[in-house]
mmCIF file of C-alpha atoms and ligand atoms in Angstrom:
data_model
loop_
_atom_site.group_PDB
_atom_site.id
_atom_site.type_symbol
_atom_site.label_atom_id
_atom_site.label_comp_id
_atom_site.label_asym_id
_atom_site.label_seq_id
_atom_site.Cartn_x
_atom_site.Cartn_y
_atom_site.Cartn_z
ATOM 1 C CA MET A 994 -20.236 129.851 -73.434
ATOM 2 C CA ASN A 995 -17.576 127.736 -71.674
ATOM 3 C CA ILE A 996 -19.117 124.785 -69.883
ATOM 4 C CA ILE A 997 -17.258 122.254 -67.767
ATOM 5 C CA VAL A 998 -19.054 118.911 -67.642
ATOM 6 C CA ILE A 999 -17.917 116.588 -64.867
ATOM 7 C CA ASN A 1000 -18.766 112.902 -65.247
ATOM 8 C CA ALA A 1001 -18.558 111.490 -61.712
ATOM 9 C CA ALA A 1002 -19.606 107.931 -62.582
ATOM 10 C CA PRO A 1003 -16.982 105.286 -61.781
ATOM 11 C CA ARG A 1004 -17.972 103.363 -64.938
ATOM 12 C CA MET A 1005 -17.175 106.399 -67.112
ATOM 13 C CA GLU A 1006 -17.772 105.694 -70.854
ATOM 14 C CA THR A 1007 -19.377 102.313 -70.204
ATOM 15 C CA GLY A 1008 -22.161 103.559 -67.915
ATOM 16 C CA ASN A 1009 -25.658 104.923 -68.342
ATOM 17 C CA THR A 1010 -24.566 108.333 -67.069
ATOM 18 C CA GLN A 1011 -22.519 108.679 -70.231
ATOM 19 C CA VAL A 1012 -25.391 107.299 -72.382
ATOM 20 C CA ILE A 1013 -27.398 110.325 -71.213
ATOM 21 C CA LEU A 1014 -24.489 112.750 -71.075
ATOM 22 C CA LEU A 1015 -23.426 112.197 -74.700
ATOM 23 C CA PRO A 1016 -26.577 113.553 -76.397
ATOM 24 C CA PHE A 1017 -26.747 116.349 -73.791
ATOM 25 C CA VAL A 1018 -23.155 117.390 -74.623
ATOM 26 C CA ASP A 1019 -23.939 117.024 -78.316
ATOM 27 C CA GLY A 1020 -26.830 119.474 -77.814
ATOM 28 C CA LEU A 1021 -24.567 121.911 -75.941
ATOM 29 C CA ARG A 1022 -21.884 121.752 -78.642
ATOM 30 C CA SER A 1023 -24.407 122.169 -81.459
ATOM 31 C CA THR A 1024 -24.976 125.733 -80.208
ATOM 32 C CA GLY A 1025 -21.280 126.582 -80.417
ATOM 33 C CA ALA A 1026 -20.699 126.178 -76.670
ATOM 34 C CA GLN A 1027 -17.177 125.112 -75.666
ATOM 35 C CA VAL A 1028 -17.506 121.955 -73.587
ATOM 36 C CA ASP A 1029 -14.711 120.626 -71.393
ATOM 37 C CA LEU A 1030 -15.728 117.037 -70.541
ATOM 38 C CA VAL A 1031 -13.932 115.564 -67.528
ATOM 39 C CA PHE A 1032 -14.023 111.974 -66.244
ATOM 40 C CA LEU A 1033 -13.269 112.240 -62.530
ATOM 41 C CA ASN A 1034 -12.360 108.565 -62.305
ATOM 42 C CA ARG A 1035 -9.417 109.207 -64.612
ATOM 43 C CA LEU A 1036 -7.931 111.788 -62.222
ATOM 44 C CA LYS A 1037 -5.976 111.462 -59.012
ATOM 45 C CA ILE A 1038 -8.193 113.049 -56.351
ATOM 46 C CA GLU A 1039 -7.296 112.741 -52.669
ATOM 47 C CA ARG A 1040 -9.944 113.097 -49.961
ATOM 48 C CA CYS A 1041 -10.171 116.385 -48.064
ATOM 49 C CA CYS A 1042 -8.639 115.745 -44.627
ATOM 50 C CA GLY A 1043 -10.290 118.792 -43.043
ATOM 51 C CA CYS A 1044 -6.995 120.360 -41.908
ATOM 52 C CA PHE A 1045 -7.983 123.893 -43.065
ATOM 53 C CA THR A 1046 -4.419 124.467 -44.300
ATOM 54 C CA CYS A 1047 -5.909 125.919 -47.496
ATOM 55 C CA TYR A 1048 -7.826 128.475 -45.359
ATOM 56 C CA ALA A 1049 -4.961 130.154 -43.507
ATOM 57 C CA LYS A 1050 -1.548 128.478 -43.441
ATOM 58 C CA THR A 1051 -1.202 128.370 -47.248
ATOM 59 C CA PRO A 1052 -4.286 130.338 -48.424
ATOM 60 C CA GLY A 1053 -5.833 128.728 -51.516
ATOM 61 C CA LYS A 1054 -3.332 125.858 -51.559
ATOM 62 C CA CYS A 1055 -4.220 122.352 -50.426
ATOM 63 C CA VAL A 1056 -1.775 119.999 -48.651
ATOM 64 C CA HIS A 1057 -2.443 117.280 -51.239
ATOM 65 C CA THR A 1058 -0.488 116.925 -54.465
ATOM 66 C CA ASP A 1059 -2.915 115.619 -57.058
ATOM 67 C CA ASP A 1060 -4.971 116.648 -60.108
ATOM 68 C CA ILE A 1061 -7.343 119.029 -58.294
ATOM 69 C CA PRO A 1062 -5.391 122.313 -58.790
ATOM 70 C CA GLU A 1063 -5.326 121.768 -62.573
ATOM 71 C CA LEU A 1064 -9.050 120.907 -62.549
ATOM 72 C CA MET A 1065 -9.765 124.036 -60.500
ATOM 73 C CA GLU A 1066 -8.073 126.130 -63.180
ATOM 74 C CA ARG A 1067 -10.462 124.624 -65.739
ATOM 75 C CA ILE A 1068 -13.437 125.328 -63.459
ATOM 76 C CA ARG A 1069 -12.348 128.951 -62.940
ATOM 77 C CA VAL A 1070 -12.545 129.721 -66.658
ATOM 78 C CA SER A 1071 -15.986 128.093 -67.072
ATOM 79 C CA GLU A 1072 -19.297 129.946 -66.980
ATOM 80 C CA ALA A 1073 -21.317 126.845 -66.075
ATOM 81 C CA LEU A 1074 -20.541 123.631 -64.222
ATOM 82 C CA VAL A 1075 -22.548 120.518 -65.072
ATOM 83 C CA LEU A 1076 -22.218 117.699 -62.565
ATOM 84 C CA ALA A 1077 -23.235 114.297 -63.919
ATOM 85 C CA THR A 1078 -23.594 111.575 -61.323
ATOM 86 C CA PRO A 1079 -25.622 108.403 -60.986
ATOM 87 C CA VAL A 1080 -27.649 107.999 -57.798
ATOM 88 C CA TYR A 1081 -25.703 105.842 -55.362
ATOM 89 C CA ILE A 1082 -27.809 105.023 -52.260
ATOM 90 C CA ASP A 1083 -29.963 108.133 -52.598
ATOM 91 C CA GLY A 1084 -27.101 110.539 -53.192
ATOM 92 C CA MET A 1085 -24.157 111.264 -55.456
ATOM 93 C CA THR A 1086 -21.190 108.953 -55.976
ATOM 94 C CA ALA A 1087 -18.318 109.092 -53.507
ATOM 95 C CA LEU A 1088 -16.203 110.308 -56.412
ATOM 96 C CA ALA A 1089 -18.508 113.312 -56.904
ATOM 97 C CA LYS A 1090 -18.537 114.170 -53.194
ATOM 98 C CA THR A 1091 -14.774 113.794 -52.845
ATOM 99 C CA PHE A 1092 -14.362 116.225 -55.740
ATOM 100 C CA ILE A 1093 -16.860 118.740 -54.315
ATOM 101 C CA ASP A 1094 -15.260 118.684 -50.853
ATOM 102 C CA ARG A 1095 -11.930 119.584 -52.411
ATOM 103 C CA LEU A 1096 -13.492 122.715 -53.914
ATOM 104 C CA VAL A 1097 -13.417 124.155 -50.386
ATOM 105 C CA THR A 1098 -10.068 125.636 -51.479
ATOM 106 C CA PHE A 1099 -12.153 128.126 -53.499
ATOM 107 C CA MET A 1100 -13.394 129.549 -50.211
ATOM 108 C CA ASP A 1101 -11.932 132.376 -48.206
ATOM 109 C CA PRO A 1102 -12.282 131.514 -44.482
ATOM 110 C CA HIS A 1103 -14.137 134.704 -43.520
ATOM 111 C CA PHE A 1104 -17.870 134.611 -42.866
ATOM 112 C CA ILE A 1105 -20.304 136.859 -44.722
ATOM 113 C CA GLU A 1106 -24.087 137.207 -44.586
ATOM 114 C CA VAL A 1107 -25.923 136.351 -47.782
ATOM 115 C CA ASP A 1108 -29.739 136.410 -47.937
ATOM 116 C CA GLY A 1109 -30.100 135.761 -44.201
ATOM 117 C CA GLU A 1110 -27.599 132.872 -44.155
ATOM 118 C CA VAL A 1111 -23.868 132.723 -43.514
ATOM 119 C CA ARG A 1112 -21.382 131.738 -46.227
ATOM 120 C CA HIS A 1113 -17.721 132.091 -47.099
ATOM 121 C CA PRO A 1114 -16.702 134.556 -49.801
ATOM 122 C CA LEU A 1115 -14.919 132.977 -52.785
ATOM 123 C CA ARG A 1116 -11.252 133.576 -53.560
ATOM 124 C CA TRP A 1117 -11.601 133.153 -57.299
ATOM 125 C CA GLU A 1118 -14.181 133.209 -60.061
ATOM 126 C CA PHE A 1119 -16.521 130.224 -59.940
ATOM 127 C CA PRO A 1120 -19.037 129.261 -62.680
ATOM 128 C CA ASN A 1121 -22.199 131.244 -62.044
ATOM 129 C CA LYS A 1122 -24.444 128.335 -63.048
ATOM 130 C CA ILE A 1123 -24.557 124.805 -61.633
ATOM 131 C CA PHE A 1124 -26.599 122.147 -63.421
ATOM 132 C CA LEU A 1125 -27.225 118.522 -62.464
ATOM 133 C CA VAL A 1126 -27.439 115.548 -64.811
ATOM 134 C CA SER A 1127 -28.335 112.337 -63.019
ATOM 135 C CA VAL A 1128 -29.501 108.795 -63.702
ATOM 136 C CA CYS A 1129 -30.810 106.128 -61.376
ATOM 137 C CA GLY A 1130 -31.912 102.532 -61.557
ATOM 138 C CA PHE A 1131 -35.341 102.692 -59.931
ATOM 139 C CA PRO A 1132 -38.320 104.275 -61.699
ATOM 140 C CA GLY A 1133 -39.632 107.624 -60.427
ATOM 141 C CA VAL A 1134 -38.041 111.062 -60.237
ATOM 142 C CA GLU A 1135 -38.502 111.070 -56.444
ATOM 143 C CA ASN A 1136 -35.335 108.950 -56.311
ATOM 144 C CA PHE A 1137 -33.430 112.165 -57.069
ATOM 145 C CA ASP A 1138 -34.962 114.232 -54.224
ATOM 146 C CA PRO A 1139 -32.023 114.097 -51.747
ATOM 147 C CA LEU A 1140 -29.541 114.836 -54.530
ATOM 148 C CA LEU A 1141 -31.614 117.760 -55.759
ATOM 149 C CA LEU A 1142 -31.755 119.315 -52.310
ATOM 150 C CA TYR A 1143 -27.999 118.883 -51.953
ATOM 151 C CA MET A 1144 -27.290 120.548 -55.313
ATOM 152 C CA LYS A 1145 -29.509 123.526 -54.469
ATOM 153 C CA ARG A 1146 -27.658 124.046 -51.186
ATOM 154 C CA MET A 1147 -24.274 123.481 -52.817
ATOM 155 C CA ALA A 1148 -24.993 126.168 -55.426
ATOM 156 C CA LYS A 1149 -25.645 128.631 -52.560
ATOM 157 C CA ASN A 1150 -22.306 127.721 -50.993
ATOM 158 C CA PHE A 1151 -20.578 128.662 -54.250
ATOM 159 C CA HIS A 1152 -22.686 131.828 -54.784
ATOM 160 C CA ALA A 1153 -23.948 130.265 -58.017
ATOM 161 C CA THR A 1154 -27.406 129.861 -59.501
ATOM 162 C CA PHE A 1155 -28.804 126.353 -59.462
ATOM 163 C CA ALA A 1156 -29.790 126.222 -63.122
ATOM 164 C CA GLY A 1157 -31.803 123.008 -63.030
ATOM 165 C CA THR A 1158 -31.604 119.340 -63.784
ATOM 166 C CA LEU A 1159 -31.796 116.630 -66.357
ATOM 167 C CA LEU A 1160 -32.934 113.454 -64.607
ATOM 168 C CA ARG A 1161 -33.294 110.003 -66.112
ATOM 169 C CA PRO A 1162 -34.753 107.342 -63.810
ATOM 170 C CA ALA A 1163 -35.136 103.630 -64.704
ATOM 171 C CA THR A 1164 -31.905 103.581 -66.698
ATOM 172 C CA PHE A 1165 -32.458 99.894 -67.437
ATOM 173 C CA SER A 1166 -35.357 100.850 -69.697
ATOM 174 C CA VAL A 1167 -33.144 103.161 -71.795
ATOM 175 C CA LEU A 1168 -31.319 99.996 -72.844
ATOM 176 C CA MET A 1169 -34.590 98.503 -74.202
ATOM 177 C CA GLY A 1170 -34.111 100.225 -77.570
ATOM 178 C CA ARG A 1171 -34.814 97.082 -79.580
ATOM 179 C CA LYS A 1172 -38.260 96.646 -78.030
ATOM 180 C CA TYR A 1173 -39.148 100.328 -77.667
ATOM 181 C CA PRO A 1174 -37.128 102.158 -80.349
ATOM 182 C CA ASP A 1175 -39.498 105.135 -80.606
ATOM 183 C CA GLN A 1176 -39.757 105.702 -76.859
ATOM 184 C CA VAL A 1177 -35.992 105.415 -76.331
ATOM 185 C CA GLN A 1178 -35.317 107.725 -79.269
ATOM 186 C CA ALA A 1179 -37.811 110.265 -77.883
ATOM 187 C CA VAL A 1180 -35.938 110.249 -74.561
ATOM 188 C CA LEU A 1181 -32.546 110.704 -76.252
ATOM 189 C CA ASP A 1182 -33.956 113.491 -78.450
ATOM 190 C CA ALA A 1183 -35.275 115.261 -75.344
ATOM 191 C CA VAL A 1184 -31.880 114.901 -73.673
ATOM 192 C CA ARG A 1185 -30.205 116.508 -76.687
ATOM 193 C CA ALA A 1186 -32.840 119.271 -76.701
ATOM 194 C CA ALA A 1187 -32.040 119.859 -73.012
ATOM 195 C CA GLY A 1188 -28.407 120.522 -74.002
ATOM 196 C CA VAL A 1189 -29.491 123.048 -76.631
ATOM 197 C CA GLU A 1190 -31.868 124.785 -74.208
ATOM 198 C CA PHE A 1191 -29.335 124.954 -71.418
ATOM 199 C CA ALA A 1192 -26.676 126.490 -73.676
ATOM 200 C CA CYS A 1193 -29.124 128.985 -75.247
ATOM 201 C CA ASP A 1194 -31.449 129.861 -72.354
ATOM 202 C CA GLY A 1195 -29.432 128.923 -69.241
ATOM 203 C CA GLY A 1196 -32.098 126.419 -68.186
ATOM 204 C CA VAL A 1197 -34.267 123.570 -69.435
ATOM 205 C CA SER A 1198 -38.040 123.762 -69.938
ATOM 206 C CA ARG A 1199 -40.409 121.610 -67.912
ATOM 207 C CA SER A 1200 -41.693 119.824 -71.039
ATOM 208 C CA THR A 1201 -38.151 118.799 -72.048
ATOM 209 C CA ILE A 1202 -37.341 117.632 -68.516
ATOM 210 C CA GLU A 1203 -40.521 115.533 -68.476
ATOM 211 C CA ALA A 1204 -39.856 114.064 -71.938
ATOM 212 C CA ALA A 1205 -36.337 113.024 -70.859
ATOM 213 C CA ALA A 1206 -37.722 111.306 -67.747
ATOM 214 C CA ALA A 1207 -40.744 109.728 -69.454
ATOM 215 C CA ASP A 1208 -41.602 106.076 -68.825
ATOM 216 C CA ILE A 1209 -40.339 103.771 -71.561
ATOM 217 C CA CYS A 1210 -42.191 100.719 -70.244
ATOM 218 C CA SER A 1211 -44.464 99.956 -67.305
ATOM 219 C CA MET A 1212 -43.101 99.475 -63.803
ATOM 220 C CA ARG A 1213 -44.193 95.820 -63.950
ATOM 221 C CA GLU A 1214 -42.240 95.188 -67.155
ATOM 222 C CA LEU A 1215 -39.198 97.003 -65.793
ATOM 223 C CA VAL A 1216 -39.237 94.864 -62.628
ATOM 224 C CA ASP A 1217 -39.692 91.628 -64.599
ATOM 225 C CA THR A 1218 -37.006 92.500 -67.162
ATOM 226 C CA ALA A 1219 -34.504 93.531 -64.486
ATOM 227 C CA ASN A 1220 -35.174 90.366 -62.474
ATOM 228 C CA ALA A 1221 -34.822 88.135 -65.550
ATOM 229 C CA TYR A 1222 -31.502 89.846 -66.328
ATOM 230 C CA TRP A 1223 -30.147 89.355 -62.797
ATOM 231 C CA ASP A 1224 -31.364 85.748 -62.701
ATOM 232 C CA ARG A 1225 -29.376 85.076 -65.898
ATOM 233 C CA GLU A 1226 -26.295 86.751 -64.424
ATOM 234 C CA LEU A 1227 -26.633 84.688 -61.225
ATOM 235 C CA GLN A 1228 -26.973 81.493 -63.278
ATOM 236 C CA LYS A 1229 -23.845 82.374 -65.261
ATOM 237 C CA SER A 1230 -21.841 82.948 -62.105
ATOM 238 C CA LYS A 1231 -23.139 79.672 -60.569
ATOM 239 C CA LYS A 1232 -21.977 77.781 -63.684
ATOM 240 C CA SER A 1233 -18.562 79.434 -63.671
ATOM 241 C CA HIS A 1234 -18.088 78.338 -60.019
ATOM 242 C CA LEU A 1235 -18.895 74.651 -60.749
HETATM 243 C C1 FMN B 1331 -23.511 101.538 -55.152
HETATM 244 C C2 FMN B 1331 -24.778 101.758 -55.939
HETATM 245 C C3 FMN B 1331 -25.866 102.303 -55.314
HETATM 246 C C4 FMN B 1331 -27.042 102.561 -56.044
HETATM 247 N N1 FMN B 1331 -28.098 103.141 -55.385
HETATM 248 C C5 FMN B 1331 -29.223 103.438 -56.080
HETATM 249 C C6 FMN B 1331 -30.336 104.067 -55.434
HETATM 250 O O1 FMN B 1331 -30.312 104.377 -54.243
HETATM 251 N N2 FMN B 1331 -31.449 104.338 -56.180
HETATM 252 C C7 FMN B 1331 -31.517 104.038 -57.510
HETATM 253 O O2 FMN B 1331 -32.546 104.313 -58.139
HETATM 254 N N3 FMN B 1331 -30.472 103.454 -58.165
HETATM 255 C C8 FMN B 1331 -29.330 103.147 -57.483
HETATM 256 N N4 FMN B 1331 -28.262 102.550 -58.119
HETATM 257 C C9 FMN B 1331 -28.346 102.283 -59.565
HETATM 258 C C10 FMN B 1331 -27.559 103.302 -60.391
HETATM 259 O O3 FMN B 1331 -28.006 104.622 -60.172
HETATM 260 C C11 FMN B 1331 -27.708 102.943 -61.891
HETATM 261 O O4 FMN B 1331 -27.263 101.618 -62.087
HETATM 262 C C12 FMN B 1331 -26.923 103.875 -62.787
HETATM 263 O O5 FMN B 1331 -27.181 103.512 -64.126
HETATM 264 C C13 FMN B 1331 -25.417 103.766 -62.541
HETATM 265 O O6 FMN B 1331 -24.725 104.683 -63.353
HETATM 266 P P1 FMN B 1331 -23.699 104.184 -64.472
HETATM 267 O O7 FMN B 1331 -24.490 103.251 -65.359
HETATM 268 O O8 FMN B 1331 -23.236 105.411 -65.163
HETATM 269 O O9 FMN B 1331 -22.607 103.449 -63.769
HETATM 270 C C14 FMN B 1331 -27.097 102.248 -57.418
HETATM 271 C C15 FMN B 1331 -25.977 101.655 -58.049
HETATM 272 C C16 FMN B 1331 -24.835 101.413 -57.315
HETATM 273 C C17 FMN B 1331 -23.629 100.790 -57.993
#
């Protein structure tokens, strides 16, 4: 199975998105899946300007000259697309959305009816599975609700199956490995298992999803630890401005 994994976090290797993505990709690869891991922030990606040139004037060709055509070639040969994005103000990163908007070049301008809704047909092959990996700072999987709804609708736009999610809230607590080594390890093990399941079964079981999102510490401890961290950072910056 060819899987393209798109990391849409601006912090790339240094962020929590990648902390979660690494064991997931390790799980995918352990099954023999071919994984093409892309860091969007390393690419030149212009914003869609909505000119529709790619619809009719130069069908399938955008006015921008950047890294998107080459990335689209890599998407076309993939059977699954995994989008990994942190939650930024209840949605995906601007980087992720800029990338997705540019995929409009995949669409033929005609309208067709699909399951009682209207869509565009696609010009080229698109991965038939879309999967979401996401992390967020606050505890509670409800923080992913708007993003989840978006991904389900987006999959319909690309005539793909929304193949599920791997969600890790309270990312701060994943960094508490020294205090909670067993809990953190259990989360990372579940994330890796999610990679194996997705590659083998095309989806991830509820028990694995829940284990990956499990609380590592209480909400009270998370709040106190986060506040103590930010107080220290604020103190440091006060001192450096003296
Ligand atoms: C601009 C911005 C907006 C954010 N908005 C939310 C939010 O609405 N809800 C939330 O739970 N976390 C939010 N966060 C926290 C991030 O999801 C969290 O820090 C995540 O680990 C960032 O991913 P990264 O570590 O890969 O950079 C936000 C972070 C940033 C920088």
